[in-house]
Coordinates of C-alpha atoms in Angstrom, one line a residue:
X1 CA 82.1 100.9 129.6
X2 CA 79.0 98.3 129.4
X3 CA 75.8 98.9 126.6
X4 CA 73.7 99.8 129.5
X5 CA 75.8 103.1 130.5
X6 CA 76.5 103.7 126.7
X7 CA 72.9 104.1 126.5
X8 CA 72.9 106.6 129.2
X9 CA 75.5 108.7 127.7
X10 CA 74.0 108.7 124.2
X11 CA 70.5 109.9 125.7
X12 CA 72.4 112.8 127.9
X13 CA 73.9 114.0 124.4
X14 CA 70.4 114.2 123.0
X15 CA 69.2 116.1 125.6
X16 CA 72.9 118.5 125.9
X17 CA 71.8 119.0 122.0
X18 CA 68.3 119.9 123.2
X19 CA 69.6 122.4 125.4
X20 CA 72.2 124.0 123.3
X21 CA 69.0 124.7 120.5
X22 CA 66.9 126.6 123.0
X23 CA 68.6 129.2 125.8
X24 CA 65.4 127.4 128.1
X25 CA 63.9 124.2 126.6
X26 CA 61.6 121.8 129.6
X27 CA 62.4 118.8 130.5
X28 CA 62.8 116.9 127.3
X29 CA 60.9 113.7 127.8
X30 CA 57.7 113.3 129.4
X31 CA 55.8 109.2 129.4
X32 CA 58.0 108.8 126.5
X33 CA 56.7 111.7 124.7
X34 CA 58.7 114.7 123.5
X35 CA 57.7 118.3 124.9
X36 CA 57.2 120.8 122.4
X37 CA 58.8 119.0 119.7
X38 CA 59.1 122.5 117.5
X39 CA 62.4 123.2 119.3
X40 CA 64.0 120.3 117.8
X41 CA 65.4 119.9 114.6
X42 CA 64.1 117.3 112.1
X43 CA 67.7 115.7 113.0
X44 CA 67.2 115.8 116.5
X45 CA 63.3 114.5 116.4
X46 CA 64.2 111.8 114.5
X47 CA 67.2 110.9 116.3
X48 CA 65.3 111.1 119.6
X49 CA 62.8 108.1 118.3
X50 CA 65.7 106.3 117.6
X51 CA 67.3 106.0 120.7
X52 CA 63.5 106.3 122.7
X53 CA 62.0 103.3 120.7
X54 CA 65.4 100.7 120.9
X55 CA 64.6 98.8 123.7
X56 CA 67.7 97.0 125.2
X57 CA 68.4 93.7 124.3
X58 CA 68.7 95.5 120.0
X59 CA 71.1 98.5 121.8
X60 CA 72.7 95.6 123.6
X61 CA 73.3 93.8 119.3
X62 CA 74.6 96.6 118.4
X63 CA 77.1 97.5 121.2
X64 CA 78.4 94.0 120.7
X65 CA 78.2 94.6 117.2
X66 CA 80.7 97.7 117.4
X67 CA 82.6 96.1 119.7
X68 CA 83.6 93.3 117.2
X69 CA 83.9 95.2 114.9
X70 CA 87.0 96.8 116.5
X71 CA 88.2 94.3 117.6
X72 CA 88.2 92.7 114.4
X73 CA 91.3 96.0 113.4
X74 CA 94.4 95.1 113.2
X75 CA 97.1 97.8 112.7
X76 CA 100.9 99.2 113.0
X77 CA 102.4 101.7 114.8
X78 CA 105.1 103.5 112.3
X79 CA 107.7 105.7 113.8
X80 CA 110.7 107.7 112.4
X81 CA 113.2 108.9 115.0
X82 CA 114.4 111.8 112.1
X83 CA 117.2 114.0 113.0
X84 CA 115.4 117.3 114.0
X85 CA 111.7 115.6 115.1
X86 CA 109.7 112.1 115.6
X87 CA 107.0 111.4 113.7
X88 CA 103.8 108.3 114.7
X89 CA 101.5 107.2 112.3
X90 CA 98.7 104.2 112.9
X91 CA 98.9 102.7 109.5
X92 CA 96.2 100.0 108.3
X93 CA 97.0 98.1 106.0
X94 CA 93.6 96.6 104.7
X95 CA 92.9 100.4 102.9
X96 CA 96.7 101.4 103.0
X97 CA 95.7 105.2 105.5
X98 CA 97.2 106.5 107.8
X99 CA 94.8 106.0 111.1
X100 CA 96.3 108.7 113.2
X101 CA 100.2 110.5 113.5
X102 CA 101.5 112.9 115.6
X103 CA 104.9 114.2 115.4
X104 CA 107.4 116.0 117.6
X105 CA 110.2 118.9 117.3
X106 CA 113.0 117.2 119.9
X107 CA 115.3 120.5 120.3
X108 CA 117.6 117.4 121.2
X109 CA 121.3 119.5 120.0
X110 CA 124.0 119.8 122.9
X111 CA 127.0 121.9 122.2
X112 CA 130.1 119.7 121.3
X113 CA 133.8 119.8 122.3
X114 CA 134.8 119.8 118.9
X115 CA 132.7 123.4 118.2
X116 CA 130.8 123.2 114.9
X117 CA 132.7 120.5 113.4
X118 CA 131.1 118.4 116.1
X119 CA 127.7 117.4 116.5
X120 CA 126.1 115.7 119.3
X121 CA 122.0 115.1 119.8
X122 CA 120.9 114.3 123.6
X123 CA 118.7 110.8 123.3
X124 CA 117.0 110.6 126.5
X125 CA 115.0 113.9 125.0
X126 CA 114.8 112.0 121.8
X127 CA 113.0 108.7 123.7
X128 CA 110.9 111.5 126.0
X129 CA 109.5 112.9 121.9
X130 CA 108.1 109.6 121.2
X131 CA 106.7 109.0 124.8
X132 CA 105.1 112.8 123.6
X133 CA 103.5 110.8 120.3
X134 CA 102.8 107.8 121.2
X135 CA 100.8 109.1 123.7
X136 CA 99.2 111.6 121.8
X137 CA 97.9 108.9 119.7
X138 CA 93.7 107.6 120.2
X139 CA 94.2 104.6 123.2
X140 CA 91.1 102.6 122.2
X141 CA 93.8 102.5 118.3
X142 CA 96.2 101.6 119.5
X143 CA 94.9 98.5 121.5
X144 CA 94.6 97.5 118.1
X145 CA 98.2 98.2 117.0
X146 CA 99.9 94.0 116.1
X147 CA 103.4 95.2 114.6
X148 CA 105.5 98.5 115.5
X149 CA 107.8 99.1 112.3
X150 CA 110.4 101.8 113.4
X151 CA 113.0 103.8 110.8
X152 CA 115.2 107.3 111.9
X153 CA 118.0 108.6 111.2
X154 CA 121.1 106.8 109.4
X155 CA 125.0 106.8 110.4
X156 CA 124.8 108.3 113.9
X157 CA 126.0 106.5 117.1
X158 CA 125.6 106.0 120.8
X159 CA 127.2 104.2 124.0
X160 CA 125.0 103.0 126.9
X161 CA 125.8 100.7 129.3
X162 CA 123.3 98.5 130.9
X163 CA 120.3 99.9 132.6
X164 CA 120.2 103.2 130.1
X165 CA 116.4 102.6 129.7
X166 CA 113.7 103.0 132.7
X167 CA 110.2 102.3 132.9
X168 CA 107.8 104.3 134.5
X169 CA 105.1 102.4 136.6
X170 CA 102.1 103.2 137.8
X171 CA 100.0 100.8 139.1
X172 CA 102.1 98.2 138.2
X173 CA 101.4 100.0 134.0
X174 CA 104.2 100.8 132.0
X175 CA 103.1 104.8 131.9
X176 CA 106.2 105.6 130.0
X177 CA 110.1 104.7 128.9
X178 CA 113.1 106.6 129.4
X179 CA 116.6 107.2 128.9
X180 CA 119.1 107.4 131.8
X181 CA 121.7 110.1 130.5
X182 CA 124.0 109.2 133.2
X183 CA 124.5 105.5 131.0
X184 CA 125.4 106.5 128.4
X185 CA 126.8 109.0 125.7
X186 CA 125.5 111.3 123.3
X187 CA 123.8 110.8 120.1
X188 CA 126.7 111.5 117.5
X189 CA 124.9 112.1 114.4
X190 CA 125.7 112.3 111.0
X191 CA 126.3 115.7 110.6
X192 CA 129.5 115.4 113.0
X193 CA 132.7 116.3 110.4
X194 CA 135.4 115.5 113.3
X195 CA 136.9 113.3 111.0
X196 CA 138.8 115.1 108.9
X197 CA 140.1 113.6 105.0
X198 CA 143.7 113.2 106.8
X199 CA 142.1 110.6 109.6
X200 CA 140.0 108.9 107.3
X201 CA 142.7 108.5 104.1
X202 CA 144.9 107.0 107.3
X203 CA 142.1 104.3 108.3
X204 CA 142.5 100.6 106.2
X205 CA 140.6 100.6 103.1
X206 CA 137.0 99.3 103.8
X207 CA 135.6 95.3 102.3
X208 CA 132.5 97.2 100.8
X209 CA 131.4 98.7 97.7
X210 CA 130.5 101.5 100.4
X211 CA 133.4 103.9 101.9
X212 CA 133.0 105.0 105.2
X213 CA 133.0 109.0 105.8
X214 CA 132.9 111.5 108.9
X215 CA 129.8 111.2 110.5
X216 CA 128.8 107.3 109.4
X217 CA 129.2 105.4 113.2
X218 CA 132.7 103.7 112.0
X219 CA 134.5 106.6 111.9
X220 CA 133.1 108.0 114.9
X221 CA 134.1 104.9 116.7
X222 CA 137.9 105.3 114.6
X223 CA 138.5 108.7 115.7
X224 CA 137.3 108.0 119.4
X225 CA 139.8 104.7 119.6
X226 CA 142.0 107.2 118.6
X227 CA 141.5 110.4 120.3
X228 CA 139.2 109.5 123.7
X229 CA 139.8 105.6 124.1
X230 CA 139.2 106.0 127.9
X231 CA 135.1 107.0 126.5
X232 CA 135.5 103.6 124.1
X233 CA 136.2 101.4 127.2
X234 CA 132.8 102.7 129.6
X235 CA 130.3 101.7 127.1
X236 CA 129.5 97.9 126.9
X237 CA 127.0 98.3 124.1
X238 CA 126.8 100.8 120.6
X239 CA 124.0 101.4 118.1
X240 CA 121.8 103.8 116.0
X241 CA 119.2 106.0 118.0
X242 CA 116.4 104.5 116.3
X243 CA 118.0 100.6 117.5
X244 CA 118.2 101.9 120.4
X245 CA 114.2 102.3 121.0
X246 CA 114.0 99.2 119.9
X247 CA 116.2 97.9 122.5
X248 CA 114.1 99.6 124.7
X249 CA 111.1 98.5 124.0
X250 CA 111.5 94.8 124.0
X251 CA 114.7 95.0 126.5
X252 CA 116.8 93.6 124.7
X253 CA 120.1 92.0 126.3
X254 CA 121.2 92.7 123.0
X255 CA 120.7 95.5 120.1
X256 CA 119.5 94.0 117.2
X257 CA 120.7 96.4 113.7
X258 CA 119.0 96.2 110.0
X259 CA 121.6 95.5 107.8
X260 CA 120.2 99.6 106.4
X261 CA 121.7 101.1 109.7
X262 CA 124.8 99.1 109.5
X263 CA 126.1 99.7 105.1
X264 CA 125.3 102.8 106.4
X265 CA 128.1 102.8 109.6
X266 CA 130.7 101.9 106.5
X267 CA 132.6 98.8 107.3
X268 CA 130.0 96.4 106.3
X269 CA 129.7 94.0 103.4
X270 CA 126.7 93.9 102.5
X271 CA 127.3 91.0 100.2
X272 CA 127.6 89.0 103.2
X273 CA 125.9 90.7 105.8
X274 CA 128.7 91.0 108.0
X275 CA 130.9 93.3 109.6
X276 CA 134.4 93.9 108.8
X277 CA 136.0 91.7 111.6
X278 CA 139.3 91.4 110.1
X279 CA 140.4 94.8 109.5
X280 CA 138.9 96.0 112.5
X281 CA 140.6 93.8 114.3
X282 CA 143.7 94.7 113.1
X283 CA 143.4 99.0 114.3
X284 CA 142.1 97.2 117.5
X285 CA 139.3 98.1 116.9
X286 CA 137.2 97.5 120.1
X287 CA 134.6 94.5 117.4
X288 CA 132.2 94.0 121.0
X289 CA 130.7 96.9 120.7
X290 CA 129.1 96.2 117.1
X291 CA 125.9 95.0 117.0
X292 CA 124.5 91.4 115.8
X293 CA 123.7 92.4 111.7
X294 CA 119.6 90.6 110.5
X295 CA 118.2 91.7 107.5
X296 CA 115.9 94.1 107.1
X297 CA 112.0 93.3 108.0
X298 CA 113.5 90.8 110.5
X299 CA 111.7 91.4 114.0
X300 CA 114.0 92.0 116.7
X301 CA 112.1 91.5 119.6
X302 CA 108.3 92.0 121.4
X303 CA 107.1 95.0 122.8
X304 CA 108.2 93.8 126.6
X305 CA 105.3 95.3 128.7
X306 CA 101.8 97.0 127.4
X307 CA 102.9 100.7 126.9
X308 CA 99.9 103.1 126.0
X309 CA 97.5 100.4 125.2
X310 CA 99.5 98.8 122.7
X311 CA 99.6 94.6 123.9
X312 CA 102.4 93.3 125.8
X313 CA 104.3 91.2 123.1
X314 CA 104.1 92.5 120.2
X315 CA 106.7 92.2 117.8
X316 CA 108.8 94.9 117.1
X317 CA 111.1 95.1 113.9
X318 CA 114.8 96.0 113.7
X319 CA 115.1 99.6 113.0
X320 CA 115.7 100.4 109.7
X321 CA 116.7 103.4 107.6
X322 CA 114.6 106.9 107.4
X323 CA 115.7 106.8 103.6
X324 CA 114.4 103.7 102.8
X325 CA 111.2 104.3 104.6
X326 CA 110.3 107.7 103.1
X327 CA 110.9 105.9 99.0
X328 CA 108.3 102.5 100.1
X329 CA 106.0 104.5 101.3
X330 CA 106.2 106.9 97.9
X331 CA 107.5 104.3 94.8
X332 CA 104.3 102.8 92.8
X333 CA 106.9 101.6 90.5
X334 CA 110.5 101.2 89.2
X335 CA 109.8 103.7 86.8
X336 CA 110.3 106.4 89.5
X337 CA 112.9 108.1 91.4
X338 CA 112.1 109.9 94.1
X339 CA 113.9 113.2 95.2
X340 CA 113.1 113.7 98.8
X341 CA 114.6 117.6 100.2
X342 CA 114.3 118.0 103.7
X343 CA 116.4 118.1 106.4
X344 CA 119.5 116.7 104.2
X345 CA 118.6 115.7 100.0
X346 CA 118.9 112.5 98.1
X347 CA 117.8 111.5 94.6
X348 CA 117.5 107.4 94.6
X349 CA 115.4 104.6 92.9
X350 CA 115.4 100.7 92.2
X351 CA 118.1 99.0 91.3
X352 CA 118.4 95.2 90.9
X353 CA 122.2 94.4 92.0
X354 CA 125.2 96.3 92.8
X355 CA 126.5 98.1 88.7
X356 CA 128.2 100.6 87.2
X357 CA 127.4 103.6 86.1
X358 CA 130.5 105.2 85.5
X359 CA 130.2 108.7 88.4
X360 CA 131.8 107.9 92.0
X361 CA 129.1 110.0 93.1
X362 CA 126.3 107.5 94.1
X363 CA 126.2 105.3 96.2
X364 CA 124.2 101.9 96.4
X365 CA 122.3 101.2 99.2
X366 CA 120.5 98.1 100.6
X367 CA 116.6 98.5 100.2
X368 CA 114.4 95.5 100.9
X369 CA 113.7 91.6 99.1
X370 CA 117.9 91.8 98.7
X371 CA 117.3 94.5 96.6
X372 CA 119.2 98.2 96.6
X373 CA 119.0 102.0 96.4
X374 CA 121.2 104.2 93.0
X375 CA 120.9 107.0 95.7
X376 CA 123.1 110.2 94.7
X377 CA 122.6 111.2 99.2
X378 CA 123.9 115.6 99.5
X379 CA 124.4 117.3 103.0
X380 CA 123.1 119.9 101.5
X381 CA 120.0 120.1 101.3
X382 CA 116.7 121.8 104.0
X383 CA 119.1 122.6 106.1
X384 CA 121.6 125.3 103.9
X385 CA 117.4 127.4 103.2
X386 CA 117.1 126.7 106.6
X387 CA 121.0 128.9 107.1
X388 CA 120.0 131.2 105.1
X389 CA 116.7 132.0 106.8
X390 CA 117.9 132.4 110.0
X391 CA 121.1 134.6 109.3
X392 CA 118.3 137.1 107.4
X393 CA 116.1 136.7 111.0
X394 CA 119.1 137.6 112.9
X395 CA 120.2 140.6 110.6
X396 CA 116.6 141.9 110.1
X397 CA 116.7 141.6 114.9
X398 CA 120.1 143.6 114.8
X399 CA 118.9 146.4 113.1
X400 CA 115.8 146.0 115.5
X401 CA 113.0 144.2 113.3
X402 CA 112.3 140.6 114.2
X403 CA 110.4 138.6 111.7
X404 CA 108.8 135.2 112.5
X405 CA 110.8 132.6 110.3
X406 CA 107.4 131.8 108.8
X407 CA 107.0 135.2 107.0
X408 CA 110.5 134.5 105.6
X409 CA 109.8 131.7 104.0
X410 CA 106.8 132.9 103.1
X411 CA 108.5 135.9 101.4
X412 CA 111.3 134.4 99.9
X413 CA 109.1 132.0 98.0
X414 CA 107.0 134.8 96.3
X415 CA 110.0 136.5 95.4
X416 CA 111.9 133.7 93.4
X417 CA 108.8 132.3 92.6
X418 CA 109.0 136.5 90.2
X419 CA 112.5 136.7 89.1
X420 CA 114.4 135.3 86.5
X421 CA 114.7 132.7 84.7
X422 CA 118.1 133.2 84.2
X423 CA 121.2 135.0 86.6
X424 CA 125.1 135.2 86.2
X425 CA 125.2 134.5 90.1
X426 CA 126.7 131.1 90.4
X427 CA 126.3 129.7 93.8
X428 CA 127.6 126.3 95.6
X429 CA 126.1 125.4 99.0
X430 CA 128.7 123.4 100.5
X431 CA 128.0 124.5 103.8
X432 CA 128.7 121.4 105.0
X433 CA 131.1 120.1 102.9
X434 CA 130.0 116.7 100.6
X435 CA 131.3 113.0 101.9
X436 CA 133.3 112.9 98.7
X437 CA 134.5 117.0 98.4
X438 CA 133.9 117.4 102.6
X439 CA 136.9 120.0 102.5
X440 CA 134.6 122.2 99.7
X441 CA 132.7 124.9 101.0
X442 CA 129.6 127.6 100.2
X443 CA 130.5 130.1 97.6
X444 CA 129.1 133.1 95.9
X445 CA 130.3 134.2 92.2
X446 CA 128.8 136.0 89.7
X447 CA 127.6 139.0 91.7
X448 CA 126.6 142.3 89.9
X449 CA 123.8 145.2 90.0
X450 CA 121.4 143.3 87.8
X451 CA 121.3 139.6 90.4
X452 CA 121.9 141.0 94.6
X453 CA 117.9 141.3 94.9
X454 CA 116.6 139.1 97.4
X455 CA 114.4 137.3 95.1
X456 CA 117.3 136.7 93.1
X457 CA 119.7 135.2 95.7
X458 CA 117.0 132.8 97.1
X459 CA 116.1 131.7 93.5
X460 CA 119.9 130.8 92.9
X461 CA 120.5 128.9 96.3
X462 CA 117.3 127.0 95.2
X463 CA 118.9 126.3 91.5
X464 CA 122.2 125.5 93.9
X465 CA 121.0 122.7 95.8
X466 CA 119.4 120.9 93.2
X467 CA 122.6 122.0 91.0
X468 CA 125.3 120.0 92.9
X469 CA 122.4 116.6 93.0
X470 CA 122.9 116.9 89.1
X471 CA 126.0 117.0 89.3
X472 CA 126.2 114.1 91.6
X473 CA 123.9 112.2 89.9
X474 CA 123.1 114.0 86.0
X475 CA 119.6 113.0 83.8
X476 CA 121.5 110.6 81.6
X477 CA 121.8 108.1 85.0
X478 CA 118.0 108.4 85.0
X479 CA 117.2 108.2 81.4
X480 CA 119.2 104.9 81.1
X481 CA 117.2 103.7 83.7
X482 CA 114.6 104.8 81.9
X483 CA 113.0 106.6 84.6
X484 CA 109.8 108.6 83.8
X485 CA 109.0 111.0 86.8
X486 CA 110.7 112.0 90.0
X487 CA 108.5 112.1 92.9
X488 CA 108.9 114.5 95.7
X489 CA 108.8 114.1 99.1
X490 CA 109.7 115.6 102.0
X491 CA 108.6 119.0 103.3
X492 CA 111.7 120.7 102.2
X493 CA 110.3 120.2 98.7
X494 CA 106.5 120.0 99.0
X495 CA 106.2 124.0 100.0
X496 CA 109.0 125.3 97.7
X497 CA 108.1 126.2 94.2
X498 CA 111.1 127.7 93.8
X499 CA 112.8 124.2 94.5
X500 CA 110.0 122.8 92.5
X501 CA 110.8 124.4 89.4
X502 CA 114.6 124.1 89.7
X503 CA 113.8 120.0 89.2
X504 CA 112.2 120.3 86.1
X505 CA 115.1 122.9 84.6
X506 CA 117.2 120.3 85.3
X507 CA 116.0 116.9 85.1
X508 CA 113.9 117.3 82.5
X509 CA 111.2 115.2 83.7
X510 CA 107.6 115.6 85.6
X511 CA 107.7 116.2 88.8
X512 CA 104.7 115.4 91.1
X513 CA 103.5 113.5 94.6
X514 CA 102.0 111.9 95.9
X515 CA 99.6 110.4 99.4
X516 CA 102.6 109.1 100.3
X517 CA 106.2 109.2 102.1
X518 CA 106.1 109.6 104.7
X519 CA 108.9 107.5 106.3
X520 CA 106.7 106.7 109.8
X521 CA 104.3 105.2 107.3
X522 CA 107.2 103.7 105.6
X523 CA 108.1 101.9 108.4
X524 CA 105.2 100.4 109.1
X525 CA 104.5 99.0 105.8
X526 CA 108.2 97.0 105.9
X527 CA 107.7 95.0 109.0
X528 CA 105.0 94.1 107.3
X529 CA 106.7 92.6 104.1

């Protein structure tokens, strides 16, 4: 837009403001003089005077300065492709602030032929949610994006062939990307439980400090090798969904995977930074499907086309783990532990190397700069509470009383805060089992007349989720690491004061929330490191 057009638009806005001030206003400017000054506010009069008396050259100079300042901006786009939603943000490295953000639920879950043991998602729906979010960010901001960072749900796997995505163009400009359903499988997520303990025990032991569990990429592919070998033979590539998005944006011939996502698949040695090729080849695993692995923070490629105003050639980082990115956005110092409760639940802090802490229910996951996260990663977090809420909704609906989900949450939290601090009721929250105890189920003990009130039950359920984490990572581990506080993260925790009380009770440490914590923001920060 030229400066003369901009000046014209400003004059039009001033006139419009004047008309709003009074139902009937005479022609606002006559021979350079304001008619009926009393109809305008003093601010309007000053603003009109400024515009009226500025000549073209001074306005042009102002306009050019504004253009220069905007072109000086350098932003980073961060994307988090989560289990239930996609979140994107534009991050300003200079101010360390979020300039713009968007999110959208993916609603991508689809039925599995394995029933409740399977957990699959429709990838085209996820890609559509990515487009929805990015396309609704301001174009004048996106054109100043100089890097793109991507993270997402770990462990999951999808398979695809050439032609798995296409560019939708208009007048030679790429409007959006679409995933081609016929050229790919579904995404088999981390919540998939088709790999039974007996099957996992029949597999060779990985050359890694990390086990391979149900829902992990290599475990799912090995299950297919044994049960649906023809499916594996019909595809050329495999990766996590976030790796797929990076490959799509960069139009990569072969996918690239960070060590964070590779470790989440199993059969990956983090110290050697390589797959267990020999072990996998010995059981006829199609190792040609495994992506090339790079260190976290490495650039995977560049944007193959201009996308929603982001310039062609913009560097795109190899996709990262959502846990690692949420922590890099949250962690302020090494004396902090981060508790994330969203769909699942994780308690983690940074360590320099793999070390024996005397607890088999914690893991060392690759972090950044050759460090590790010591993590207690539970499958049971916000998903357990969400299932409880949906159960109550369904019960009330069957009685003929539909209740909005928000009202159920509001009432449960209020009742939970009023419930007695102690209760004999004990709940095991293993609705999805645990990776260290896949056969474990949820259970309730010590029900009596004193604790069957709804508030007592909800408080006991919240307590059980934190107690379960405390069993996996006892507070002595945090004490030995000189952890001084727990930083909370995730909507499942930040919106639930009953859970927050439980954290401070079981860990005897202060729980605080910071302004960071967004995995999309973490992805943006990480690609700058």
